[in-house]
Structure formats: structure tokens, C-alpha cells
PDB file of C-alpha atoms in Angstrom:
ATOM      1  CA  MET A  30     -11.596 -57.197 -81.543  1.00 38.00           C
ATOM      2  CA  ALA A  31      -9.527 -54.036 -82.029  1.00 41.00           C
ATOM      3  CA  THR A  32      -6.117 -53.979 -80.442  1.00 44.00           C
ATOM      4  CA  MET A  33      -4.110 -51.046 -79.179  1.00 50.00           C
ATOM      5  CA  ASN A  34      -3.538 -48.430 -81.888  1.00 59.00           C
ATOM      6  CA  THR A  35      -5.834 -50.169 -84.392  1.00 73.00           C
ATOM      7  CA  SER A  36      -9.214 -49.243 -82.934  1.00 90.00           C
ATOM      8  CA  THR A  37     -12.079 -47.732 -84.856  1.00 95.00           C
ATOM      9  CA  TRP A  38     -11.183 -44.423 -83.202  1.00 95.00           C
ATOM     10  CA  HIS A  39      -7.638 -44.708 -84.514  1.00 95.00           C
ATOM     11  CA  SER A  40      -8.868 -45.458 -88.025  1.00 96.00           C
ATOM     12  CA  HIS A  41     -11.336 -42.573 -87.989  1.00 97.00           C
ATOM     13  CA  PHE A  42      -8.995 -39.942 -86.596  1.00 97.00           C
ATOM     14  CA  ASN A  43      -6.066 -41.153 -88.690  1.00 97.00           C
ATOM     15  CA  MET A  44      -8.225 -40.511 -91.755  1.00 97.00           C
ATOM     16  CA  GLN A  45      -9.133 -37.077 -90.397  1.00 98.00           C
ATOM     17  CA  ALA A  46      -5.446 -36.283 -89.881  1.00 97.00           C
ATOM     18  CA  ARG A  47      -4.492 -37.460 -93.383  1.00 97.00           C
ATOM     19  CA  TYR A  48      -7.315 -35.371 -94.822  1.00 98.00           C
ATOM     20  CA  GLN A  49      -6.101 -32.387 -92.804  1.00 97.00           C
ATOM     21  CA  VAL A  50      -2.662 -32.639 -94.444  1.00 98.00           C
ATOM     22  CA  TRP A  51      -4.132 -33.047 -97.941  1.00 97.00           C
ATOM     23  CA  VAL A  52      -6.672 -30.235 -97.626  1.00 98.00           C
ATOM     24  CA  THR A  53      -4.211 -27.840 -95.981  1.00 98.00           C
ATOM     25  CA  HIS A  54      -1.846 -28.186 -98.922  1.00 98.00           C
ATOM     26  CA  ARG A  55      -4.656 -27.698-101.458  1.00 98.00           C
ATOM     27  CA  LEU A  56      -6.078 -24.640 -99.710  1.00 98.00           C
ATOM     28  CA  LEU A  57      -2.695 -23.000 -99.282  1.00 98.00           C
ATOM     29  CA  GLU A  58      -1.880 -23.611-102.935  1.00 98.00           C
ATOM     30  CA  ALA A  59      -5.033 -21.681-103.889  1.00 98.00           C
ATOM     31  CA  VAL A  60      -4.260 -18.927-101.376  1.00 98.00           C
ATOM     32  CA  SER A  61      -0.723 -18.566-102.760  1.00 98.00           C
ATOM     33  CA  ARG A  62      -2.178 -17.160-106.008  1.00 97.00           C
ATOM     34  CA  VAL A  63      -3.874 -14.242-104.203  1.00 97.00           C
ATOM     35  CA  SER A  64      -2.162 -10.850-104.215  1.00 97.00           C
ATOM     36  CA  ASP A  65      -0.742  -9.731-100.895  1.00 98.00           C
ATOM     37  CA  ALA A  66      -3.241  -6.851-100.802  1.00 98.00           C
ATOM     38  CA  ASP A  67      -6.206  -9.240-101.155  1.00 98.00           C
ATOM     39  CA  TYR A  68      -4.616 -11.761 -98.788  1.00 98.00           C
ATOM     40  CA  ARG A  69      -4.410  -9.140 -96.017  1.00 98.00           C
ATOM     41  CA  ARG A  70      -7.576  -7.153 -96.830  1.00 97.00           C
ATOM     42  CA  ASP A  71     -10.494  -7.225 -94.385  1.00 98.00           C
ATOM     43  CA  VAL A  72     -13.084  -9.236 -96.300  1.00 97.00           C
ATOM     44  CA  GLY A  73     -15.535  -9.573 -93.433  1.00 96.00           C
ATOM     45  CA  LEU A  74     -14.346 -12.896 -92.022  1.00 96.00           C
ATOM     46  CA  PHE A  75     -14.474 -13.402 -88.264  1.00 96.00           C
ATOM     47  CA  PHE A  76     -10.696 -12.918 -88.194  1.00 98.00           C
ATOM     48  CA  LYS A  77     -11.072 -10.283 -90.909  1.00 98.00           C
ATOM     49  CA  SER A  78      -8.665 -11.363 -93.665  1.00 98.00           C
ATOM     50  CA  ILE A  79      -7.435 -14.595 -95.177  1.00 98.00           C
ATOM     51  CA  HIS A  80      -4.167 -13.958 -93.345  1.00 98.00           C
ATOM     52  CA  GLY A  81      -5.965 -13.359 -90.034  1.00 98.00           C
ATOM     53  CA  THR A  82      -7.993 -16.533 -90.463  1.00 98.00           C
ATOM     54  CA  LEU A  83      -4.927 -18.639 -91.312  1.00 98.00           C
ATOM     55  CA  ASN A  84      -3.124 -17.189 -88.276  1.00 98.00           C
ATOM     56  CA  HIS A  85      -6.121 -18.100 -86.122  1.00 98.00           C
ATOM     57  CA  MET A  86      -6.037 -21.643 -87.493  1.00 98.00           C
ATOM     58  CA  LEU A  87      -2.352 -21.904 -86.548  1.00 98.00           C
ATOM     59  CA  VAL A  88      -3.048 -20.571 -83.053  1.00 97.00           C
ATOM     60  CA  ALA A  89      -6.117 -22.705 -82.375  1.00 97.00           C
ATOM     61  CA  GLU A  90      -5.180 -26.029 -83.930  1.00 97.00           C
ATOM     62  CA  HIS A  91      -1.442 -26.156 -83.520  1.00 97.00           C
ATOM     63  CA  LEU A  92      -0.491 -23.823 -80.662  1.00 97.00           C
ATOM     64  CA  LEU A  93      -3.473 -24.416 -78.359  1.00 96.00           C
ATOM     65  CA  TRP A  94      -5.190 -27.723 -79.161  1.00 97.00           C
ATOM     66  CA  TYR A  95      -2.132 -29.730 -80.165  1.00 98.00           C
ATOM     67  CA  PRO A  96      -0.284 -29.058 -76.860  1.00 98.00           C
ATOM     68  CA  ARG A  97      -3.459 -29.864 -74.944  1.00 98.00           C
ATOM     69  CA  PHE A  98      -3.695 -33.270 -76.608  1.00 98.00           C
ATOM     70  CA  ALA A  99       0.025 -34.006 -76.939  1.00 98.00           C
ATOM     71  CA  LYS A 100       1.424 -32.762 -73.629  1.00 96.00           C
ATOM     72  CA  GLY A 101      -1.493 -31.934 -71.361  1.00 95.00           C
ATOM     73  CA  ALA A 102      -0.282 -28.321 -71.586  1.00 95.00           C
ATOM     74  CA  SER A 103      -2.629 -25.354 -71.707  1.00 95.00           C
ATOM     75  CA  PRO A 104      -0.852 -22.415 -73.334  1.00 93.00           C
ATOM     76  CA  VAL A 105      -2.356 -18.969 -72.886  1.00 90.00           C
ATOM     77  CA  LEU A 106      -2.623 -17.281 -76.254  1.00 92.00           C
ATOM     78  CA  ALA A 107      -5.233 -14.951 -77.731  1.00 92.00           C
ATOM     79  CA  LEU A 108      -7.286 -16.563 -80.492  1.00 94.00           C
ATOM     80  CA  ASP A 109      -6.593 -13.588 -82.754  1.00 95.00           C
ATOM     81  CA  ALA A 110      -2.852 -13.410 -82.055  1.00 94.00           C
ATOM     82  CA  GLU A 111      -0.735 -12.847 -85.131  1.00 96.00           C
ATOM     83  CA  VAL A 112       1.959 -15.402 -84.400  1.00 97.00           C
ATOM     84  CA  GLU A 113       3.384 -15.440 -87.926  1.00 97.00           C
ATOM     85  CA  PRO A 114       3.182 -12.232 -89.989  1.00 97.00           C
ATOM     86  CA  HIS A 115       5.117 -13.680 -92.955  1.00 97.00           C
ATOM     87  CA  ARG A 116       2.707 -15.483 -95.272  1.00 97.00           C
ATOM     88  CA  GLU A 117       5.125 -18.147 -96.565  1.00 98.00           C
ATOM     89  CA  ARG A 118       6.301 -19.037 -93.057  1.00 98.00           C
ATOM     90  CA  LEU A 119       2.676 -19.149 -91.928  1.00 98.00           C
ATOM     91  CA  ALA A 120       1.860 -21.560 -94.758  1.00 98.00           C
ATOM     92  CA  GLN A 121       4.823 -23.761 -93.827  1.00 98.00           C
ATOM     93  CA  ALA A 122       3.809 -23.743 -90.147  1.00 98.00           C
ATOM     94  CA  LEU A 123       0.270 -24.814 -91.067  1.00 98.00           C
ATOM     95  CA  LYS A 124       1.560 -27.604 -93.315  1.00 98.00           C
ATOM     96  CA  GLY A 125       4.004 -28.804 -90.662  1.00 97.00           C
ATOM     97  CA  GLY A 126       1.415 -28.567 -87.911  1.00 97.00           C
ATOM     98  CA  SER A 127      -1.093 -30.638 -89.860  1.00 97.00           C
ATOM     99  CA  ALA A 128       1.496 -33.406 -90.263  1.00 97.00           C
ATOM    100  CA  ASN A 129       1.966 -33.666 -86.480  1.00 98.00           C
ATOM    101  CA  TRP A 130      -1.466 -35.126 -85.763  1.00 98.00           C
ATOM    102  CA  THR A 131      -1.033 -38.545 -87.409  1.00 97.00           C
ATOM    103  CA  PRO A 132       1.834 -39.790 -85.206  1.00 97.00           C
ATOM    104  CA  LEU A 133       0.178 -38.329 -82.118  1.00 98.00           C
ATOM    105  CA  ILE A 134      -3.075 -40.173 -82.798  1.00 98.00           C
ATOM    106  CA  ALA A 135      -1.174 -43.422 -83.385  1.00 96.00           C
ATOM    107  CA  SER A 136       0.543 -43.054 -80.000  1.00 96.00           C
ATOM    108  CA  TRP A 137      -2.696 -43.219 -77.988  1.00 97.00           C
ATOM    109  CA  SER A 138      -4.244 -46.382 -76.614  1.00 95.00           C
ATOM    110  CA  ALA A 139      -7.763 -47.214 -77.775  1.00 95.00           C
ATOM    111  CA  GLU A 140      -9.029 -46.491 -74.265  1.00 96.00           C
ATOM    112  CA  ARG A 141      -7.731 -42.916 -74.407  1.00 96.00           C
ATOM    113  CA  PHE A 142     -10.474 -41.951 -76.848  1.00 97.00           C
ATOM    114  CA  ASP A 143     -13.144 -42.866 -74.295  1.00 96.00           C
ATOM    115  CA  GLY A 144     -11.627 -40.618 -71.632  1.00 97.00           C
ATOM    116  CA  GLN A 145     -11.691 -36.923 -70.909  1.00 98.00           C
ATOM    117  CA  LEU A 146      -9.446 -34.081 -72.015  1.00 98.00           C
ATOM    118  CA  ASP A 147      -8.659 -31.848 -69.063  1.00 97.00           C
ATOM    119  CA  TYR A 148      -7.244 -28.451 -69.991  1.00 97.00           C
ATOM    120  CA  ARG A 149      -7.480 -24.737 -69.425  1.00 94.00           C
ATOM    121  CA  THR A 150      -9.072 -22.422 -71.947  1.00 91.00           C
ATOM    122  CA  SER A 151      -7.109 -19.619 -73.548  1.00 83.00           C
ATOM    123  CA  LYS A 152      -8.560 -17.453 -70.761  1.00 83.00           C
ATOM    124  CA  GLY A 153      -7.292 -19.864 -68.083  1.00 87.00           C
ATOM    125  CA  ASP A 154     -10.632 -21.446 -67.138  1.00 92.00           C
ATOM    126  CA  PRO A 155     -10.456 -25.204 -66.346  1.00 96.00           C
ATOM    127  CA  LEU A 156     -12.482 -27.546 -68.539  1.00 96.00           C
ATOM    128  CA  SER A 157     -12.955 -31.278 -68.930  1.00 98.00           C
ATOM    129  CA  LEU A 158     -14.552 -32.522 -72.148  1.00 98.00           C
ATOM    130  CA  PRO A 159     -14.951 -35.916 -73.842  1.00 98.00           C
ATOM    131  CA  PHE A 160     -11.619 -36.719 -75.492  1.00 98.00           C
ATOM    132  CA  ALA A 161     -12.837 -38.068 -78.871  1.00 98.00           C
ATOM    133  CA  ALA A 162     -15.543 -35.439 -79.312  1.00 98.00           C
ATOM    134  CA  THR A 163     -13.066 -32.672 -78.534  1.00 98.00           C
ATOM    135  CA  LEU A 164     -10.576 -34.097 -81.023  1.00 98.00           C
ATOM    136  CA  ALA A 165     -13.392 -34.135 -83.588  1.00 98.00           C
ATOM    137  CA  HIS A 166     -13.910 -30.449 -82.790  1.00 98.00           C
ATOM    138  CA  VAL A 167     -10.311 -29.669 -83.772  1.00 98.00           C
ATOM    139  CA  PHE A 168     -10.776 -31.133 -87.246  1.00 97.00           C
ATOM    140  CA  ASN A 169     -14.266 -29.639 -87.603  1.00 97.00           C
ATOM    141  CA  HIS A 170     -12.938 -26.218 -86.589  1.00 97.00           C
ATOM    142  CA  ALA A 171     -10.494 -26.312 -89.492  1.00 96.00           C
ATOM    143  CA  THR A 172     -13.316 -27.160 -91.901  1.00 96.00           C
ATOM    144  CA  HIS A 173     -15.297 -24.150 -90.692  1.00 97.00           C
ATOM    145  CA  HIS A 174     -12.446 -21.727 -91.343  1.00 98.00           C
ATOM    146  CA  ARG A 175     -11.485 -23.310 -94.670  1.00 97.00           C
ATOM    147  CA  GLY A 176     -15.066 -22.650 -95.739  1.00 97.00           C
ATOM    148  CA  GLN A 177     -14.700 -18.994 -94.813  1.00 97.00           C
ATOM    149  CA  ILE A 178     -11.463 -18.724 -96.776  1.00 98.00           C
ATOM    150  CA  THR A 179     -12.885 -20.422 -99.860  1.00 97.00           C
ATOM    151  CA  ALA A 180     -15.903 -18.094 -99.735  1.00 97.00           C
ATOM    152  CA  ALA A 181     -13.509 -15.128 -99.619  1.00 97.00           C
ATOM    153  CA  LEU A 182     -11.509 -16.529-102.529  1.00 97.00           C
ATOM    154  CA  THR A 183     -14.678 -17.031-104.551  1.00 97.00           C
ATOM    155  CA  ALA A 184     -15.829 -13.459-103.801  1.00 96.00           C
ATOM    156  CA  MET A 185     -12.428 -12.234-105.049  1.00 96.00           C
ATOM    157  CA  GLY A 186     -12.951 -14.140-108.302  1.00 96.00           C
ATOM    158  CA  GLN A 187     -10.194 -16.615-107.458  1.00 96.00           C
ATOM    159  CA  PRO A 188     -10.448 -20.309-108.326  1.00 93.00           C
ATOM    160  CA  CYS A 189     -10.870 -22.743-105.453  1.00 92.00           C
ATOM    161  CA  PRO A 190      -9.957 -26.398-105.463  1.00 92.00           C
ATOM    162  CA  GLU A 191     -12.414 -29.087-104.456  1.00 93.00           C
ATOM    163  CA  LEU A 192     -11.820 -29.599-100.736  1.00 96.00           C
ATOM    164  CA  ASP A 193     -14.587 -32.074 -99.919  1.00 95.00           C
ATOM    165  CA  MET A 194     -13.403 -35.172 -98.126  1.00 95.00           C
ATOM    166  CA  VAL A 195     -14.749 -37.400-100.906  1.00 96.00           C
ATOM    167  CA  TYR A 196     -12.126 -35.906-103.243  1.00 96.00           C
ATOM    168  CA  PHE A 197      -9.466 -36.765-100.689  1.00 97.00           C
ATOM    169  CA  LEU A 198     -10.784 -40.324-100.435  1.00 95.00           C
ATOM    170  CA  LEU A 199     -10.767 -40.615-104.238  1.00 95.00           C
ATOM    171  CA  SER A 200      -7.204 -39.288-104.341  1.00 94.00           C
ATOM    172  CA  GLU A 201      -6.127 -41.993-101.898  1.00 93.00           C
ATOM    173  CA  GLN A 202      -7.710 -44.652-104.109  1.00 93.00           C
ATOM    174  CA  ALA A 203      -6.190 -43.322-107.323  1.00 87.00           C
ATOM    175  CA  PRO A 204      -3.290 -45.319-108.754  1.00 86.00           C
ATOM    176  CA  LYS A 205       0.044 -43.763-107.822  1.00 81.00           C
ATOM    177  CA  ALA A 206       2.236 -42.742-110.734  1.00 73.00           C
TER     178      ALA A 206
END
């Protein structure tokens, strides 16, 4: 039987968090090779540019969802807010934010995953959703926007790394040098 902090939920979401760190670094490495003009150009993404999409990812995952899960706080922040105009600082904030999830997940009891997440939306409306499913949404949301960014990179003729989770799993199994 699983004990506190070693449940199936912990194992699953710990893997998701490790993948999030790995894939964030790989995506941002690819994005770093794009000219500033292409990085900021409206390429038809929901948040217009690669920069706008990365800013949205910082807002949603790290400035809205993380405080909801970590502190029970519900910040009010527009989903399209440009919270970091400088591209290198934005990349560092995304890398740092992705690293925060692993210790947070480890801090929860196994029972927490079966509960509810009570929070307020970015518009201030109260919501209560299943905790584990909502946490899954956070990681899935990142996948959605990474897909948009890689499509934009491909359309620009830029190379994209393999970001599929199986490549992450293989990298974890590879012998360390």
C-alpha cells in the first residue's frame, strides 16, 4: 500500500513535473536561436507571437496556477499580461517556475489528490474542481502552447527538438556521463 508522498499520484505528477523542466529547457533552447523580430512577430498564435505565448505560459502556470495549488491564493492577472518583456528574463522565469512543481507535489499527502481545488478565476469567479484533474490541466496546458510554438518555429524554417515525453523517458534511462 502506498504511503504518504509515495502514492501513484505522487509518482505520476512527479514525472510530469520532471518532464516539464526537461521540455521547458529544450523548447527555450530552440527559441533562443530565433531572431528578435521573429520572436516578437504576430504569427497567428492565440497569444500572437512566440513571446506572447511564453508570457502567457508564465502567467497561467506560474503566476496563477502555482499560487492556487501552493498557497490557496487566487491572484487576479490577465491571461495576456506581459509580465516579463525581456526575453532572457522570461526564459529564466519559465525555467525557474518549472522547477518549483516537484517539491510542491512531494509536499502533499496522498489524500490531497482526491480532494478539490477551491480558487477564484482570473476574473474573480469562485470555482471548485477535482484537485488531480486540475493539476493535470496545468501540465496539459503547457503541452498545448508548446505545440503552438513548435508549429511557429517550423513555419519559420527553424529546427525544433523532439519534445515528446518518450524522449524525456529515454533521456532519464540513458547512462549518465
